[in-house]
Coordinates of C-alpha atoms and ligand atoms in Angstrom, one line a residue:
M30 CA 100.1 24.7 251.7
P31 CA 102.7 25.8 254.3
E32 CA 106.0 27.0 252.7
G33 CA 109.5 26.4 253.8
N34 CA 109.4 29.0 256.5
E35 CA 106.6 27.2 258.3
I36 CA 108.2 23.8 258.0
H37 CA 111.5 25.0 259.4
R38 CA 109.6 26.7 262.2
W39 CA 107.9 23.4 263.1
A40 CA 111.3 21.7 263.1
E41 CA 112.7 24.3 265.5
R42 CA 109.7 24.1 267.8
H43 CA 109.5 20.3 267.9
A44 CA 113.3 20.1 268.5
A45 CA 113.0 22.5 271.4
A46 CA 110.1 20.5 272.8
F47 CA 111.3 17.0 272.3
A48 CA 114.9 16.5 271.1
G49 CA 117.2 14.7 273.5
K50 CA 114.2 13.1 275.2
A51 CA 112.4 9.8 275.0
V52 CA 109.3 10.6 273.1
R53 CA 106.0 8.8 273.1
V54 CA 104.3 8.4 269.7
D55 CA 101.0 6.8 268.7
G56 CA 98.3 6.8 266.1
P57 CA 95.3 6.5 268.3
Q58 CA 92.9 5.8 265.4
G59 CA 95.1 3.2 263.7
R60 CA 96.1 5.7 261.1
F61 CA 99.8 5.5 261.8
I62 CA 100.9 1.8 262.0
D63 CA 104.6 2.6 262.2
A64 CA 104.2 4.2 265.6
A65 CA 105.6 1.1 267.4
L66 CA 108.9 1.5 265.5
I67 CA 109.7 4.8 267.2
D68 CA 107.5 5.0 270.3
G69 CA 109.5 5.6 273.5
R70 CA 112.8 6.1 271.6
K71 CA 115.0 9.2 272.1
L72 CA 114.5 11.8 269.5
Q73 CA 117.9 12.9 268.4
R74 CA 117.1 15.8 266.2
V75 CA 114.5 17.3 263.9
M76 CA 115.5 18.1 260.3
A77 CA 113.7 20.3 257.8
V78 CA 114.4 20.3 254.1
G79 CA 112.1 22.2 251.8
K80 CA 108.6 21.1 252.8
H81 CA 109.8 17.9 254.4
L82 CA 110.3 17.2 258.1
G83 CA 112.5 14.4 259.4
Y84 CA 112.4 13.3 263.1
D85 CA 115.6 11.3 263.6
F86 CA 115.1 8.6 266.2
G87 CA 118.4 6.9 265.4
K88 CA 118.9 3.3 264.4
D89 CA 117.9 4.0 260.8
R90 CA 114.5 5.3 261.9
I91 CA 113.4 8.7 260.6
L92 CA 109.8 9.8 260.9
H93 CA 109.1 11.6 257.6
V94 CA 106.3 14.1 257.6
H95 CA 105.1 16.1 254.5
L96 CA 102.0 18.2 255.3
G97 CA 100.9 18.6 251.7
L98 CA 97.9 20.8 251.2
Q99 CA 95.8 19.8 254.2
G100 CA 98.2 18.7 256.8
D101 CA 98.5 20.6 260.1
F102 CA 99.9 20.4 263.6
T103 CA 98.3 21.4 266.8
E104 CA 100.2 21.6 270.0
G105 CA 99.7 22.3 273.6
S106 CA 100.9 22.1 277.2
G107 CA 99.4 19.9 279.9
P108 CA 97.5 16.6 279.5
L109 CA 96.8 15.1 276.1
P110 CA 93.5 16.3 274.8
E111 CA 90.7 13.9 273.9
V112 CA 91.1 12.2 270.5
R113 CA 89.1 14.2 268.0
G114 CA 88.8 14.4 264.2
A115 CA 91.0 12.4 261.8
L116 CA 94.1 12.2 264.0
R117 CA 97.1 10.6 262.3
L118 CA 99.7 10.9 265.0
R119 CA 100.4 12.2 268.5
M120 CA 103.8 12.9 269.9
W121 CA 104.3 13.8 273.5
N122 CA 106.6 14.0 276.4
A123 CA 105.4 11.6 279.1
A124 CA 106.6 13.9 282.0
A125 CA 105.4 17.1 280.5
V126 CA 101.8 15.9 279.9
K127 CA 101.5 15.4 283.7
R128 CA 102.2 19.0 284.4
P129 CA 99.4 21.5 284.4
E130 CA 98.5 23.4 281.3
V131 CA 100.1 26.7 280.7
P132 CA 97.0 29.0 281.1
G133 CA 95.3 30.3 278.1
V134 CA 97.9 29.8 275.5
S135 CA 97.2 26.5 273.8
K136 CA 96.0 27.2 270.3
R137 CA 96.3 26.1 266.7
H138 CA 98.8 28.0 264.7
G139 CA 97.2 29.6 261.7
W140 CA 98.9 29.6 258.3
Y141 CA 100.5 32.4 256.4
S142 CA 99.3 35.9 257.4
N143 CA 96.2 34.6 259.2
D144 CA 98.3 34.3 262.3
D145 CA 99.8 37.3 263.9
G146 CA 102.3 35.1 265.8
T147 CA 101.0 36.1 269.3
G148 CA 99.7 34.0 272.1
H149 CA 101.6 30.8 271.4
I150 CA 103.2 28.6 274.0
A151 CA 107.0 28.9 274.3
A152 CA 108.4 26.0 272.4
D153 CA 110.0 24.4 275.4
K154 CA 106.6 24.4 277.2
V155 CA 105.0 22.3 274.5
A156 CA 104.0 18.9 276.0
W157 CA 102.3 17.3 273.0
V158 CA 101.7 17.8 269.3
E159 CA 99.0 16.3 267.1
L160 CA 99.2 15.8 263.3
R161 CA 96.2 15.7 261.1
G162 CA 95.8 15.3 257.3
P163 CA 99.4 15.1 256.1
M164 CA 100.3 13.9 252.7
D165 CA 102.9 11.6 254.2
C166 CA 103.7 10.4 257.7
S167 CA 105.8 7.3 257.7
V168 CA 109.1 5.9 259.0
F169 CA 112.0 6.2 256.6
S170 CA 115.4 4.5 256.7
Q171 CA 118.5 6.6 256.4
E172 CA 118.8 5.5 252.8
M173 CA 115.2 6.6 252.0
W174 CA 115.9 10.0 253.6
E175 CA 119.0 10.5 251.6
R176 CA 117.3 9.5 248.4
L177 CA 114.7 12.2 249.2
L178 CA 117.4 14.8 249.7
K179 CA 118.9 14.0 246.4
R180 CA 115.6 14.7 244.7
L181 CA 115.3 18.2 246.3
G182 CA 116.9 21.4 245.1
P183 CA 118.8 23.7 247.5
D184 CA 116.9 25.1 250.4
P185 CA 117.3 28.9 251.1
L186 CA 116.7 28.2 254.8
N187 CA 119.5 25.7 255.2
G188 CA 122.1 28.1 254.0
D189 CA 122.5 26.2 250.7
R190 CA 124.3 27.9 247.8
P191 CA 122.1 28.7 244.8
E192 CA 124.4 27.3 242.1
R193 CA 122.4 24.1 241.5
L194 CA 119.3 26.1 241.0
V195 CA 121.1 28.6 238.7
A196 CA 122.4 25.7 236.5
K197 CA 119.0 24.0 236.3
V198 CA 117.1 27.2 235.5
A199 CA 119.6 28.2 232.8
K200 CA 119.1 24.9 231.0
S201 CA 115.3 25.1 231.0
K202 CA 112.8 26.5 228.5
K203 CA 110.1 26.3 231.1
A204 CA 108.7 29.6 232.6
I205 CA 110.6 30.8 235.7
G206 CA 107.2 31.0 237.5
A207 CA 106.9 27.2 237.0
L208 CA 110.5 26.4 237.8
L209 CA 110.4 28.2 241.2
M210 CA 107.5 25.9 242.2
D211 CA 109.5 22.8 241.3
Q212 CA 110.9 21.4 244.5
S213 CA 113.9 19.9 242.7
V214 CA 114.9 23.4 241.6
A215 CA 114.3 25.2 244.9
A216 CA 113.1 23.3 248.0
G217 CA 110.6 25.1 250.3
V218 CA 109.6 27.9 247.9
G219 CA 105.8 27.8 247.5
N220 CA 103.1 29.9 245.9
I221 CA 103.4 33.0 248.0
F222 CA 107.1 33.3 247.7
R223 CA 107.1 32.5 244.0
A224 CA 104.8 35.4 243.3
E225 CA 106.4 37.8 245.6
L226 CA 110.0 37.0 244.8
L227 CA 109.3 37.5 241.1
F228 CA 107.6 40.8 241.7
R229 CA 110.5 42.1 243.8
A230 CA 112.9 41.1 241.1
R231 CA 110.6 42.8 238.5
L232 CA 110.8 39.6 236.6
N233 CA 108.0 38.4 234.3
P234 CA 106.8 35.0 235.5
F235 CA 106.5 33.7 231.9
T236 CA 110.2 34.3 231.1
P237 CA 111.8 31.1 230.1
G238 CA 114.5 29.9 232.6
S239 CA 117.2 30.1 230.0
E240 CA 116.6 33.8 229.5
V241 CA 116.8 34.8 233.1
E242 CA 120.1 36.5 234.1
K243 CA 122.1 34.4 236.5
N244 CA 122.7 37.4 238.8
T245 CA 118.9 37.9 238.9
L246 CA 118.6 34.3 240.1
R247 CA 121.3 34.8 242.7
S248 CA 119.6 37.9 244.1
I249 CA 116.2 36.2 244.1
W250 CA 117.9 33.4 246.2
K251 CA 119.3 35.9 248.6
E252 CA 115.9 37.6 249.1
A253 CA 114.3 34.2 249.5
G254 CA 116.6 33.4 252.4
V255 CA 115.9 36.8 254.1
L256 CA 112.2 36.8 253.6
M257 CA 111.6 33.2 254.5
K258 CA 113.7 33.6 257.6
A259 CA 111.6 36.5 258.7
G260 CA 108.5 34.4 258.1
M261 CA 109.8 31.9 260.5
V262 CA 110.1 34.4 263.3
D263 CA 106.8 36.1 263.2
R264 CA 104.8 33.6 261.2
R265 CA 103.7 36.2 258.8
I266 CA 105.1 36.5 255.3
V267 CA 105.7 40.2 254.6
T268 CA 107.3 40.9 251.3
T269 CA 106.5 44.6 250.8
K270 CA 109.1 47.3 251.5
P271 CA 108.0 50.1 253.8
K272 CA 108.4 52.7 251.1
D273 CA 105.8 50.9 249.0
R274 CA 103.2 50.7 251.7
L275 CA 100.5 53.3 252.2
H276 CA 101.0 52.9 255.9
K277 CA 104.7 53.0 256.4
K278 CA 104.8 52.8 260.2
G279 CA 103.5 50.3 262.7
T280 CA 102.4 46.7 262.2
V281 CA 102.1 45.9 258.5
L282 CA 98.4 45.6 257.5
K283 CA 97.3 42.3 256.1
E284 CA 96.2 44.0 252.9
E285 CA 99.7 45.6 252.5
A286 CA 101.8 42.6 253.3
H287 CA 102.1 41.3 249.7
Y288 CA 102.7 43.0 246.4
V289 CA 100.7 40.7 244.2
Y290 CA 99.8 37.5 246.0
R291 CA 95.9 37.3 246.1
R292 CA 95.7 40.9 245.0
Q293 CA 94.2 40.3 241.5
G294 CA 92.2 43.2 240.2
R295 CA 93.6 45.6 242.8
P296 CA 96.1 48.3 242.0
C297 CA 99.8 47.6 242.1
F298 CA 101.4 49.4 245.0
V299 CA 104.3 50.6 242.8
C300 CA 102.6 51.6 239.5
G301 CA 98.8 51.4 240.1
T302 CA 98.1 48.9 237.3
K303 CA 95.7 46.1 238.2
V304 CA 97.3 42.9 239.3
L305 CA 96.7 39.9 237.1
T306 CA 96.2 36.2 237.9
K307 CA 96.4 32.9 236.0
V308 CA 96.8 29.3 237.0
M309 CA 100.4 28.0 236.6
E310 CA 101.6 24.6 237.8
G311 CA 98.2 24.0 239.4
R312 CA 98.3 27.1 241.6
N313 CA 97.2 30.7 241.1
L314 CA 100.0 32.9 239.9
F315 CA 99.8 36.7 240.5
W316 CA 101.8 39.4 238.8
C317 CA 101.8 43.1 237.7
P318 CA 101.9 43.4 233.9
V319 CA 103.7 46.7 234.0
C320 CA 106.3 46.2 236.8
Q321 CA 106.9 42.7 235.5
A322 CA 106.6 43.5 231.8
G323 CA 107.5 40.8 229.3
K324 CA 105.8 37.9 227.6
Q325 CA 102.1 38.2 228.5
E326 CA 99.7 35.4 228.7
E327 CA 96.0 35.5 228.7
A328 CA 94.9 36.4 232.2
H329 CA 92.1 37.8 234.2
E330 CA 92.0 40.5 236.8
Ligands
LIG4 ZN1 103.2 47.5 239.0

């Protein structure tokens, strides 16, 4: 599932491509019946909060998109491509799709570190986007959007202060590894950042929220802002510090980009102990039992 960095990046790209213009929207396979409510209207802005996108078409009409586990955008320049696959929605700029394609640079963006960030179209050259497989794609009223915002915790990419998160965690007996995945605690933090932020803080993921130092939470928050912002720019999530990498110079190797995420059974870069994994909140959690010493749960390498 894309994390907050990815969602904020889409918001920036789609705003650069479409905001301030009358935008065409359809659901060519009948999978987006609300299209008529916004088709041809001027897109005022694109908002991102946590893992939610909101395309504000004014007049109480906000297109809400949550990609969920499967959802993905494709984009391109030039004419609209043929309708293929289970296509939920298309959004395009009527003038831009009449222009010729920018040569050789229309491609799907990969997720996480699968994408090196190269070879993409400049955002203002994007003529159309397609959306497939989202968890939600529907038109919200302003009130519905605001209700959603109330449910979400602070978002490190929106410059929010961490105090609501700090208060919520301090009151909870739940494990910090579970709390960080709760979107009402921290909006936009997903599975990669959960694992990596906890490692960088040398915090055991099973520590109850109420036992985590408030200053530790504040520094985790600060790091989340910096690392997620970096992940917006180059589309890679790199959480290792150069001093902890075997290859300290040049492009960070894929296998050295994370401390613990998907590194189960491999030696920790800091202490050499094998990284462990266990399912927590429905997703695989990864941690080093030495660097993140504390309450240990049954786990496998
Ligand atoms: Zn370690």
